[in-house]
CSV table of C-alpha atoms and ligand atoms in Angstrom, one decimal:
chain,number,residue,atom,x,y,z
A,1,UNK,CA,72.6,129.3,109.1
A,2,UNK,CA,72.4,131.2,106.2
A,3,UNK,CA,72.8,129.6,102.4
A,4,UNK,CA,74.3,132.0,99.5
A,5,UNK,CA,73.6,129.5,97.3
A,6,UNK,CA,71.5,127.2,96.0
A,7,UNK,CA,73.7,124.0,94.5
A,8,UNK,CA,71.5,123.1,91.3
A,9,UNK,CA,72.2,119.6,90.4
A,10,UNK,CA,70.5,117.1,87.8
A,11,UNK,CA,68.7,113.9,88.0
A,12,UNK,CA,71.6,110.8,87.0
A,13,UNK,CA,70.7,107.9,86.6
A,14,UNK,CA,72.7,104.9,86.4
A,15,UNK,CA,72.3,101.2,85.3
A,16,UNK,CA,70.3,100.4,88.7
A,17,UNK,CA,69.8,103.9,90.5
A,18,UNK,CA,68.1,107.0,90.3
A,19,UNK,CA,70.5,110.1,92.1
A,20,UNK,CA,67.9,112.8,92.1
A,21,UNK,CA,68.4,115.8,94.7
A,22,UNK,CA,66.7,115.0,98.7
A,23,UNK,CA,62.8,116.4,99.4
A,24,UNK,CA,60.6,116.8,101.7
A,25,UNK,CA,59.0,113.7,101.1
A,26,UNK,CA,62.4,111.8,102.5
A,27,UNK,CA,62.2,112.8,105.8
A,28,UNK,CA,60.8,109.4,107.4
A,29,UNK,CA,63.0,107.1,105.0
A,30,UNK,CA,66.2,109.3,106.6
A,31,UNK,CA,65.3,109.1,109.3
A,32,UNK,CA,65.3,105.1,109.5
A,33,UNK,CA,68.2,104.9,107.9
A,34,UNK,CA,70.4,107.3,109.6
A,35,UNK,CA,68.2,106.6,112.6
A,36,UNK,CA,70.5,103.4,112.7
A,37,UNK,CA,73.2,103.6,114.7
A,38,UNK,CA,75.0,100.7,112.9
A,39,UNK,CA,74.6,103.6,110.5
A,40,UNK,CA,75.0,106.6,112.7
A,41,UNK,CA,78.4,105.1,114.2
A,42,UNK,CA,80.4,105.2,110.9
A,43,UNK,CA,79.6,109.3,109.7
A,44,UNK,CA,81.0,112.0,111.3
A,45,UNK,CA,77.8,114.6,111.4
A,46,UNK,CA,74.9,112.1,112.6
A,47,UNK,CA,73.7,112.9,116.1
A,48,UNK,CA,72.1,109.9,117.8
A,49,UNK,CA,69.2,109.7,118.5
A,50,UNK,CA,68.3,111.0,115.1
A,51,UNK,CA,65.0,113.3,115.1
A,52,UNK,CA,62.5,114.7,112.6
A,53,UNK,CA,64.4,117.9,113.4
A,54,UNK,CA,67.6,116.4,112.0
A,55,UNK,CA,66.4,115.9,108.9
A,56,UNK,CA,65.0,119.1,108.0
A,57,UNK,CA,68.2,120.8,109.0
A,58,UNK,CA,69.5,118.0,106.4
A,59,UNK,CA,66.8,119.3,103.8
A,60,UNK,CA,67.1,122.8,104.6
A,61,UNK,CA,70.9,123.8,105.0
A,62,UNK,CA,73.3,120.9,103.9
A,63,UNK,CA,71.0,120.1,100.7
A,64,UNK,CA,71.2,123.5,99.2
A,65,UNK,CA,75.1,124.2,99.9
A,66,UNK,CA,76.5,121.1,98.6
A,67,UNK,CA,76.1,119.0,95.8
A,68,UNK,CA,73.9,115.7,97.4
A,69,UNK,CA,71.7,112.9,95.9
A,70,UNK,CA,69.4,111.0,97.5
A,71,UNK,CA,70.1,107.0,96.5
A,72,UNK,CA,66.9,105.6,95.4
A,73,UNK,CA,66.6,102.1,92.8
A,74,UNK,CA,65.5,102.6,89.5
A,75,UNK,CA,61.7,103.2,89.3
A,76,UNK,CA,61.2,103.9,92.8
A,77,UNK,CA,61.3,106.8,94.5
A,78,UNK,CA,62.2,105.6,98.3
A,79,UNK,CA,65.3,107.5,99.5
A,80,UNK,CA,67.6,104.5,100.4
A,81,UNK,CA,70.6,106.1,100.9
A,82,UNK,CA,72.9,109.6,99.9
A,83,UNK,CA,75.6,110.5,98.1
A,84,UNK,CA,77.4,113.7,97.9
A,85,UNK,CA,80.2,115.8,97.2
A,86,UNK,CA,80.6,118.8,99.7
A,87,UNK,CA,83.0,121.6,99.4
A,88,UNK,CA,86.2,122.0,102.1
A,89,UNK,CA,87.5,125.4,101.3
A,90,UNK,CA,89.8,124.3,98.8
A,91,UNK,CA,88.9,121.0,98.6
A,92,UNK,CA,86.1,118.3,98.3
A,93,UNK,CA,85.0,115.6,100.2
A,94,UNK,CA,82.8,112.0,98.9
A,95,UNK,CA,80.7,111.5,101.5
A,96,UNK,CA,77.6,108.5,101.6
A,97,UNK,CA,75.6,106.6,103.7
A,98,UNK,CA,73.1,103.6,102.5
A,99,UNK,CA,70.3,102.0,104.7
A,100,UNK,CA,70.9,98.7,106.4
A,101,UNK,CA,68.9,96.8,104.3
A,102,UNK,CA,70.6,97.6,100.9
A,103,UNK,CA,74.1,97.1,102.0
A,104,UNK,CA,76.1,95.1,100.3
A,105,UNK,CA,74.6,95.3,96.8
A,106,UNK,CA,77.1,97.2,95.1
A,107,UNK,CA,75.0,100.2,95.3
A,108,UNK,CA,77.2,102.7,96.9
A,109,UNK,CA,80.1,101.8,94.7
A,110,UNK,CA,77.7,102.6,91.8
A,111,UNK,CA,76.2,105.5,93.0
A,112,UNK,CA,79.8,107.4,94.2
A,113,UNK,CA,80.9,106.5,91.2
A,114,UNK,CA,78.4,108.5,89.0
A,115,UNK,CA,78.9,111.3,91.5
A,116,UNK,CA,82.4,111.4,91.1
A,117,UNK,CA,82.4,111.3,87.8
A,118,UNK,CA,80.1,114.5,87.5
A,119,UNK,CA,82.6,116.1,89.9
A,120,UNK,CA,85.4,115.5,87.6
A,121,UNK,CA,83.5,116.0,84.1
A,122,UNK,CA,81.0,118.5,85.2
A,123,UNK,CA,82.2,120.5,88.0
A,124,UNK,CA,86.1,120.3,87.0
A,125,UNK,CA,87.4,119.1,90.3
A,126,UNK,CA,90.8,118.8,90.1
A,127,UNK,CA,90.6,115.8,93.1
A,128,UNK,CA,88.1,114.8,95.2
A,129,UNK,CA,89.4,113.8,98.8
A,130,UNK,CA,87.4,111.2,101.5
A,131,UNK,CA,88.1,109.0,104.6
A,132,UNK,CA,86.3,106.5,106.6
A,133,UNK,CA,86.6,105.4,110.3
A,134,UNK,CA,89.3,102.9,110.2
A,135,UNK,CA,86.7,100.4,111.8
A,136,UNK,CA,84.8,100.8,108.7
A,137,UNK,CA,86.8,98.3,105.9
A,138,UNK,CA,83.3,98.2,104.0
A,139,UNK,CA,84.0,102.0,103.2
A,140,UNK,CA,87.5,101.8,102.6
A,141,UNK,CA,86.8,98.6,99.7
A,142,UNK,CA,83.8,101.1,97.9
A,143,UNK,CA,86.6,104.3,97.9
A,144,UNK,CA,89.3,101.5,96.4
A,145,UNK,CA,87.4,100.4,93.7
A,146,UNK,CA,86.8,104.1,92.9
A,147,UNK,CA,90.4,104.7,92.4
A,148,UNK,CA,91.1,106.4,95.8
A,149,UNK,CA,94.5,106.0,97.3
A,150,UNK,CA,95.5,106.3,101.0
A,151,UNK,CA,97.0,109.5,101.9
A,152,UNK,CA,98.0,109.1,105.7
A,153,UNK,CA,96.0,108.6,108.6
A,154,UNK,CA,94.3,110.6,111.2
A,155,UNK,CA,91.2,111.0,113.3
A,156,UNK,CA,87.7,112.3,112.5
A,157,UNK,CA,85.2,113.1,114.8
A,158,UNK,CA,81.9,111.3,115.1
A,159,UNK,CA,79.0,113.0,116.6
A,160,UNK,CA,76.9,109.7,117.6
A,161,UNK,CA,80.3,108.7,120.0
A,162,UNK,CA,81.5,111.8,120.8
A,163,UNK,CA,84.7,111.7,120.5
A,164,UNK,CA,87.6,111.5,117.6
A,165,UNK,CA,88.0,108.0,116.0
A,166,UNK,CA,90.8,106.9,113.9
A,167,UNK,CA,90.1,107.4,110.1
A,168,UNK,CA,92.1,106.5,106.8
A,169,UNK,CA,92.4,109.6,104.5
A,170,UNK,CA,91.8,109.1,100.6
A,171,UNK,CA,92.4,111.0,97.5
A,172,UNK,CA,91.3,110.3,94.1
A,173,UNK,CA,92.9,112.7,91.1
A,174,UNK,CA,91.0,113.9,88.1
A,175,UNK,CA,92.0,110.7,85.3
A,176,UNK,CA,94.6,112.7,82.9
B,201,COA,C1,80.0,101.5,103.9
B,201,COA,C2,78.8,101.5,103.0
B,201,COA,C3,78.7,102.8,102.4
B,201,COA,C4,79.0,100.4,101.9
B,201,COA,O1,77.9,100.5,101.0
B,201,COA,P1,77.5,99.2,100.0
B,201,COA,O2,76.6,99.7,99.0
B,201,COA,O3,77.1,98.1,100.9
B,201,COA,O4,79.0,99.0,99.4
B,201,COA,P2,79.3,98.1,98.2
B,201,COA,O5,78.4,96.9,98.2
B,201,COA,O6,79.3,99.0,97.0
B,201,COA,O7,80.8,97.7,98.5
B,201,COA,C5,81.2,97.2,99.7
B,201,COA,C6,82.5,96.5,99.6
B,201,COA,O8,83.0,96.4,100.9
B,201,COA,C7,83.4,95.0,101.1
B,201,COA,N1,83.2,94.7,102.5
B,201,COA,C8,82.1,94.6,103.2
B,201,COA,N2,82.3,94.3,104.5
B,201,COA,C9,83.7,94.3,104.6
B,201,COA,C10,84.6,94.1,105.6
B,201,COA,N3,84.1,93.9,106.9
B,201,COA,N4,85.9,94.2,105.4
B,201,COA,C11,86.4,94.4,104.1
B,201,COA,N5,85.6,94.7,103.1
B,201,COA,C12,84.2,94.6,103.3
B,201,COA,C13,82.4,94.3,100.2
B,201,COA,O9,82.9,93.0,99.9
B,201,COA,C14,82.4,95.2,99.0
B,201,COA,O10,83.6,95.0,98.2
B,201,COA,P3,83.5,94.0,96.9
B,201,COA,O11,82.5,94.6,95.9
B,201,COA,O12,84.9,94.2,96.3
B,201,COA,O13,83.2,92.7,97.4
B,201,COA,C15,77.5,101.1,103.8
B,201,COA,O14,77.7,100.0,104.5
B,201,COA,C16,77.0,102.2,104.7
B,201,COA,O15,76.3,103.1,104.3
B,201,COA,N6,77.5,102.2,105.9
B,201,COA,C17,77.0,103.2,106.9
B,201,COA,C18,77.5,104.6,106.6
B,201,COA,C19,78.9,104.6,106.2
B,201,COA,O16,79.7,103.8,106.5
B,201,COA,N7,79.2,105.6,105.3
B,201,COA,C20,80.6,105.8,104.9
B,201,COA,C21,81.3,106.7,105.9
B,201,COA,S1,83.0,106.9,105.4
C-alpha cells in the first residue's frame, strides 16, 4: 500500500503522559499489548494471533497516513498504549487501545482528550466521530467524559472474531 503522505505530528505532553509519534523501537511493547486478546476482541483491525509482521505494517502504513501517538507515562519511553485520529473520507474517527496493565488509570481519557483537542484547535476538525463494541461500556464511559454523544447504533467488524459485532456510534462537535 502506498502512502502520499507523511502525517507530521508533534510530541504532547500532558499532566501524566508523553503522546509522541510510534517507532521502531515499539514493536515488542505492541505486540504484548495488542497481542492480548482481552485487547484484540474490542478493535476492529487487530488480527489474532498478533505477529512481528503486524506491527510493522502498523509502523509502516497506518503510522504515516493518520495522525497516531504512541501512549507512554511521563519520563518513560515504553509504548503502553495508542491514540489516534484517522481520516474517513469526509470524516474522522478516535480510535485507542491501552495495555492490560494500565487500564483503568484514567489514562485513555487523558490521552484522547489531548488528541482531540489538537484535532479541533490544530487540525480544524469540524467533529470527530467514534464507536465502540457495545460489549465494551469501559469505552463508551472514556468517549462520555470527552463530550461524545450517541448517534444510533450499528455493527462494526472485528478482525480477531470475524464477524460484525454490535457497536454504539458517537460524535463529538468542535466546542462553539
Ligand atoms: C477501553 C479502554 C480504552 C479504557 O482505557 P482506560 O485508560 O482504562 O480508561 P479510563 O480509565 O480513562 O476510563 C474508563 C472508564 O470506564 C469505566 N468503566 C470501566 N469498566 C466499566 C464497565 N464494565 N462498565 C462501565 N464503565 C466501566 C471506568 O469506571 C472509567 O470511568 P470513570 O473514570 O468515570 O470511573 C481500555 O480498557 C482498552 O484499551 N481496552 C482495549 C481496547 C479498546 O477497548 N479500545 C477501544 C475500542 S472502541
Amino acid at each position: 500500500m502506498a502512502v502520499a503522505e507523511d502525517f507530521d505530528r508533534p510530541i504532547i505532553d500532558t499532566a501524566r503522559l508523553r503522546l509522541r509519534r510510534p517507532n521502531e523501537r515499539d514493536v515488542p511493547a505492541i505486540i504484548d499489548a495488542v497481542g492480548d486478546a482481552e485487547v484484540a476482541r474490542r478493535l476492529s483491525r487487530i488480527p489474532h494471533p498478533y505477529a512481528a509482521a503486524d506491527a510493522r505494517f502498523f509502523l509502516d502504513h497506518v503510522v504515516p497516513g493518520e495522525w497516531v501517538w504512541a501512549i507512554t507515562r511521563g519520563g518513560e519511553d515504553t509504548i503502553i498504549g495508542a491514540v489516534g485520529l484517522t481520516p474517513e473520507g469526509e470524516t474522522t474517527e478516535l480510535g485507542y487501545w491501552l495495555a492490560r496493565a494500565s487500564w483503568g488509570e484514567g489514562i485513555v481519557t487523558e490521552a484522547a482528550r489531548a488528541v482531540v483537542a489538537y484535532g479541533f484547535d490544530t487540525l480544524g476538525l469540524p467533529y470527530i466521530m467514534s464507536g465502540y463494541f457495545a460489549d465494551n461500556p469501559a469505552s463508551g464511559a472514556v468517549l462520555r467524559k470527552l463530550g461524545f454523544v450517541e448517534t444510533g447504533q450499528a455493527t462494526r467488524p472485528c478482525l480477531m472474531l470475524g464477524r460484525d459485532v454490535a457497536s454504539i456510534e458517537m460524535r463529538l462537535a468542535r466546542p462553539a
